[in-house]
Tab-separated table of C-alpha atoms and ligand atoms in Angstrom:
chain	number	residue	atom	x	y	z
A	1	UNK	CA	-149.053	68.713	-21.858
A	2	UNK	CA	-148.810	68.369	-17.990
A	3	UNK	CA	-146.177	71.680	-16.419
A	4	UNK	CA	-144.818	70.312	-13.661
A	5	UNK	CA	-144.004	72.628	-10.629
A	6	UNK	CA	-141.994	73.170	-7.438
A	7	UNK	CA	-143.081	75.145	-4.039
A	8	UNK	CA	-142.013	75.858	-0.917
A	9	UNK	CA	-145.148	75.516	1.621
A	10	UNK	CA	-147.763	73.766	3.299
A	11	UNK	CA	-149.399	71.213	1.158
A	12	UNK	CA	-152.705	71.573	3.241
A	13	UNK	CA	-153.070	75.581	1.655
A	14	UNK	CA	-152.894	74.701	-1.376
A	15	UNK	CA	-155.708	75.828	-4.177
A	16	UNK	CA	-155.390	72.574	-6.415
A	17	UNK	CA	-158.235	69.832	-7.183
A	18	UNK	CA	-156.141	66.984	-5.523
A	19	UNK	CA	-153.803	66.921	-2.612
A	20	UNK	CA	-151.634	63.345	-2.296
A	21	UNK	CA	-151.422	62.535	1.600
A	22	UNK	CA	-148.584	60.627	2.455
A	23	UNK	CA	-150.271	57.813	4.539
A	24	UNK	CA	-149.641	54.592	5.674
A	25	UNK	CA	-151.283	51.377	5.147
A	26	UNK	CA	-154.118	51.435	7.502
A	27	UNK	CA	-155.343	54.984	6.148
A	28	UNK	CA	-156.588	56.128	9.691
A	29	UNK	CA	-154.119	59.088	10.122
A	30	UNK	CA	-150.443	59.738	11.462
A	31	UNK	CA	-147.771	62.455	11.716
A	32	UNK	CA	-146.204	64.568	8.859
A	33	UNK	CA	-148.475	65.414	6.000
A	34	UNK	CA	-150.527	62.557	6.946
A	35	UNK	CA	-151.865	64.716	10.339
A	36	UNK	CA	-151.775	67.840	9.231
A	37	UNK	CA	-154.352	66.955	5.983
A	38	UNK	CA	-156.523	65.444	8.867
A	39	UNK	CA	-155.978	68.282	11.480
A	40	UNK	CA	-156.878	70.694	8.945
A	41	UNK	CA	-159.437	68.731	6.563
A	42	UNK	CA	-161.609	67.757	9.348
A	43	UNK	CA	-163.467	64.534	10.492
A	44	UNK	CA	-164.815	64.070	7.113
A	45	UNK	CA	-161.258	62.691	6.062
A	46	UNK	CA	-161.290	60.235	8.549
A	47	UNK	CA	-164.740	59.398	8.585
A	48	UNK	CA	-164.232	58.514	4.657
A	49	UNK	CA	-161.083	56.319	5.675
A	50	UNK	CA	-162.641	54.385	7.785
A	51	UNK	CA	-165.729	53.058	5.388
A	52	UNK	CA	-162.839	52.411	2.887
A	53	UNK	CA	-161.511	49.911	5.575
A	54	UNK	CA	-164.587	48.639	6.255
A	55	UNK	CA	-165.599	47.630	2.889
A	56	UNK	CA	-162.686	47.112	-0.313
A	57	UNK	CA	-159.690	47.822	1.808
A	58	UNK	CA	-160.504	45.377	4.589
A	59	UNK	CA	-156.476	45.117	5.078
A	60	UNK	CA	-155.525	48.439	4.602
A	61	UNK	CA	-153.708	50.423	1.557
A	62	UNK	CA	-150.997	48.476	-0.208
A	63	UNK	CA	-147.681	49.946	-0.513
A	64	UNK	CA	-147.481	52.018	-3.857
A	65	UNK	CA	-150.921	52.050	-4.218
A	66	UNK	CA	-153.335	55.156	-4.297
A	67	UNK	CA	-157.457	55.651	-3.368
A	68	UNK	CA	-159.255	58.890	-3.072
A	69	UNK	CA	-161.515	60.592	-0.053
A	70	UNK	CA	-162.908	63.636	0.343
A	71	UNK	CA	-160.887	66.867	1.295
A	72	UNK	CA	-163.152	67.765	3.866
A	73	UNK	CA	-162.537	71.353	4.899
A	74	UNK	CA	-159.263	71.789	2.850
A	75	UNK	CA	-159.329	73.793	-0.256
A	76	UNK	CA	-158.781	70.942	-2.464
A	77	UNK	CA	-161.792	68.397	-3.426
A	78	UNK	CA	-159.973	65.461	-3.196
A	79	UNK	CA	-156.990	63.760	-0.858
A	80	UNK	CA	-155.828	60.782	-2.936
A	81	UNK	CA	-153.725	58.495	-0.007
A	82	UNK	CA	-150.760	56.859	-1.005
A	83	UNK	CA	-148.829	54.098	0.979
A	84	UNK	CA	-144.913	55.193	0.519
A	85	UNK	CA	-142.332	52.360	1.256
A	86	UNK	CA	-139.666	53.266	4.256
A	87	UNK	CA	-136.867	53.407	2.807
A	88	UNK	CA	-134.145	50.427	3.373
A	89	UNK	CA	-130.935	50.515	1.572
A	90	UNK	CA	-130.456	46.717	0.972
A	91	UNK	CA	-134.038	47.013	-1.009
A	92	UNK	CA	-133.305	49.910	-2.646
A	93	UNK	CA	-134.263	48.618	-6.389
A	94	UNK	CA	-137.877	46.847	-4.767
A	95	UNK	CA	-138.391	50.022	-2.919
A	96	UNK	CA	-137.667	52.778	-5.444
A	97	UNK	CA	-139.989	50.726	-7.305
A	98	UNK	CA	-142.739	51.319	-5.121
A	99	UNK	CA	-141.981	54.538	-4.358
A	100	UNK	CA	-142.416	55.054	-7.877
A	101	UNK	CA	-145.814	53.303	-8.029
A	102	UNK	CA	-146.873	55.719	-5.575
A	103	UNK	CA	-146.800	58.725	-8.218
A	104	UNK	CA	-148.134	56.135	-10.933
A	105	UNK	CA	-151.285	55.159	-9.293
A	106	UNK	CA	-151.507	58.568	-7.109
A	107	UNK	CA	-151.245	60.180	-11.007
A	108	UNK	CA	-154.011	57.445	-12.393
A	109	UNK	CA	-156.509	58.300	-9.718
A	110	UNK	CA	-156.460	61.802	-10.398
A	111	UNK	CA	-157.047	61.642	-14.120
A	112	UNK	CA	-159.663	59.384	-12.978
A	113	UNK	CA	-161.412	61.966	-10.702
A	114	UNK	CA	-161.026	64.456	-13.574
A	115	UNK	CA	-158.753	66.891	-11.519
A	116	UNK	CA	-157.139	69.975	-13.280
A	117	UNK	CA	-154.210	70.188	-10.679
A	118	UNK	CA	-152.418	68.198	-8.575
A	119	UNK	CA	-150.122	68.565	-5.149
A	120	UNK	CA	-147.744	65.937	-4.326
A	121	UNK	CA	-145.566	66.083	-0.778
A	122	UNK	CA	-142.023	64.334	-1.364
A	123	UNK	CA	-143.912	61.065	-0.206
A	124	UNK	CA	-141.547	58.587	2.260
A	125	UNK	CA	-138.935	61.792	2.390
A	126	UNK	CA	-139.843	62.297	6.377
A	127	UNK	CA	-140.562	59.397	8.780
A	128	UNK	CA	-139.943	56.738	6.229
A	129	UNK	CA	-136.484	58.208	5.878
A	130	UNK	CA	-135.928	58.486	1.917
A	131	UNK	CA	-132.842	60.388	1.602
A	132	UNK	CA	-134.441	63.310	-0.343
A	133	UNK	CA	-132.132	63.610	-3.656
A	134	UNK	CA	-133.114	60.045	-4.357
A	135	UNK	CA	-136.883	60.555	-3.042
A	136	UNK	CA	-137.048	63.810	-5.330
A	137	UNK	CA	-135.281	62.087	-8.396
A	138	UNK	CA	-137.587	58.832	-7.961
A	139	UNK	CA	-140.939	61.382	-7.278
A	140	UNK	CA	-139.726	63.634	-10.563
A	141	UNK	CA	-138.583	61.311	-13.193
A	142	UNK	CA	-141.873	59.411	-12.868
A	143	UNK	CA	-144.160	62.488	-12.701
A	144	UNK	CA	-142.462	63.494	-15.983
A	145	UNK	CA	-142.320	59.898	-17.739
A	146	UNK	CA	-146.041	59.197	-16.937
A	147	UNK	CA	-147.270	62.471	-18.128
A	148	UNK	CA	-145.195	62.576	-21.289
A	149	UNK	CA	-146.902	59.643	-22.495
A	150	UNK	CA	-149.338	60.232	-25.334
A	151	UNK	CA	-151.791	58.095	-24.021
A	152	UNK	CA	-152.088	59.894	-20.518
A	153	UNK	CA	-155.196	61.311	-20.279
A	154	UNK	CA	-154.956	65.197	-21.435
A	155	UNK	CA	-156.827	66.820	-18.686
A	156	UNK	CA	-154.177	67.332	-16.013
A	157	UNK	CA	-152.869	70.449	-16.537
A	158	UNK	CA	-150.619	70.699	-13.428
A	159	UNK	CA	-148.646	68.660	-11.201
A	160	UNK	CA	-147.014	70.468	-8.097
A	161	UNK	CA	-144.516	69.453	-6.044
A	162	UNK	CA	-145.050	71.344	-2.298
A	163	UNK	CA	-141.786	70.961	-0.674
A	164	UNK	CA	-142.134	71.648	3.449
A	165	UNK	CA	-138.480	73.921	4.190
A	166	UNK	CA	-135.934	75.157	2.287
A	167	UNK	CA	-133.802	72.125	2.181
A	168	UNK	CA	-136.368	69.999	0.479
A	169	UNK	CA	-137.416	72.755	-1.709
A	170	UNK	CA	-133.769	72.873	-2.863
A	171	UNK	CA	-133.037	69.812	-3.828
A	172	UNK	CA	-136.346	68.786	-6.017
A	173	UNK	CA	-134.964	72.392	-7.729
A	174	UNK	CA	-131.423	70.843	-8.104
A	175	UNK	CA	-132.627	67.054	-9.349
A	176	UNK	CA	-135.407	68.957	-11.726
A	177	UNK	CA	-132.901	71.082	-13.176
A	178	UNK	CA	-130.629	67.688	-13.891
A	179	UNK	CA	-133.551	66.052	-15.142
A	180	UNK	CA	-134.823	68.759	-17.015
A	181	UNK	CA	-138.341	68.011	-16.140
A	182	UNK	CA	-139.369	71.454	-14.309
A	183	UNK	CA	-140.714	74.185	-15.828
A	184	UNK	CA	-141.728	72.222	-18.850
A	185	UNK	CA	-144.835	73.637	-20.388
B	1	AR6	N1	-146.950	70.043	3.664
B	1	AR6	C1	-145.956	69.652	2.813
B	1	AR6	N2	-144.980	68.984	3.087
B	1	AR6	C2	-144.949	68.482	4.395
B	1	AR6	C3	-145.806	68.940	5.112
B	1	AR6	C4	-146.979	69.736	4.876
B	1	AR6	N3	-147.508	70.250	5.735
B	1	AR6	N4	-145.363	68.052	6.878
B	1	AR6	C5	-144.540	67.489	6.354
B	1	AR6	N5	-144.038	67.336	5.142
B	1	AR6	P1	-144.011	62.558	5.809
B	1	AR6	P2	-143.371	59.589	5.123
B	1	AR6	C6	-142.707	67.186	4.437
B	1	AR6	O1	-143.470	62.102	7.341
B	1	AR6	O2	-141.838	59.964	4.801
B	1	AR6	C7	-147.043	59.665	8.731
B	1	AR6	O3	-146.959	59.261	10.232
B	1	AR6	C8	-141.738	66.358	5.200
B	1	AR6	O4	-140.911	67.431	5.822
B	1	AR6	O5	-145.191	63.359	5.988
B	1	AR6	O6	-143.968	59.329	3.080
B	1	AR6	C9	-147.838	58.493	8.199
B	1	AR6	O7	-148.930	58.250	8.471
B	1	AR6	C10	-140.995	65.191	4.239
B	1	AR6	O8	-140.220	66.235	3.493
B	1	AR6	O9	-144.428	61.097	5.192
B	1	AR6	C11	-146.910	57.327	8.024
B	1	AR6	O10	-147.101	56.530	9.044
B	1	AR6	C12	-142.400	65.065	3.358
B	1	AR6	O11	-143.444	66.036	3.721
B	1	AR6	C13	-145.519	58.426	7.701
B	1	AR6	O12	-145.704	59.569	8.392
B	1	AR6	C14	-143.037	63.524	3.953
B	1	AR6	O13	-143.071	63.147	5.417
B	1	AR6	C15	-145.139	58.524	6.653
B	1	AR6	O14	-143.671	58.990	6.334
């Protein structure tokens, strides 16, 4: 069974097999988590992203999808890049489904890689404007649902949410309590 845990901290410092990057479709870097990952991970990640753009991702990575590269100089082995949806209240349902897809697809890629531990940021909860409580509900709800499925690859021991700042951490903690999804063994 996959444990779902929460920590307050910086995702680039996590000792896990894979870290998830809140990227954009270009795969060529940006601010927030994306900027921090490329800065600390070094040029190797960007090189691999460029290769992906030159091959099967010529038009970029679509919102809700995920793809892995090396983690360069980060303590992790892989970076799983996913593209969250920009928050738009008029299209909430459709976009919530795309955000859930980010977590589902990232978990699928993590299992494919044979990762035992994976760290997630709060995808879409920064520059892309998602209200933190809604982002937390989709994040925790989706990871709990996917990992509880008896058909889910059994190798993943921990899905860790790494929340930047006390406020976001506390929102995730409250939502986790509400859903009963964190601290689960
Ligand atoms: N570790 C963990 N969480 C972090 C870190 C960090 N080092 N830095 C920021 N956060 P964002 P998005 C939090 O904006 O909303 C980029 O330019 C942050 O406080 O990184 O999906 C991409 O290239 C927030 O809670 O991602 C895209 O263009 C959460 O991580 C766009 O931003 C996500 O914030 C993606 O926007």
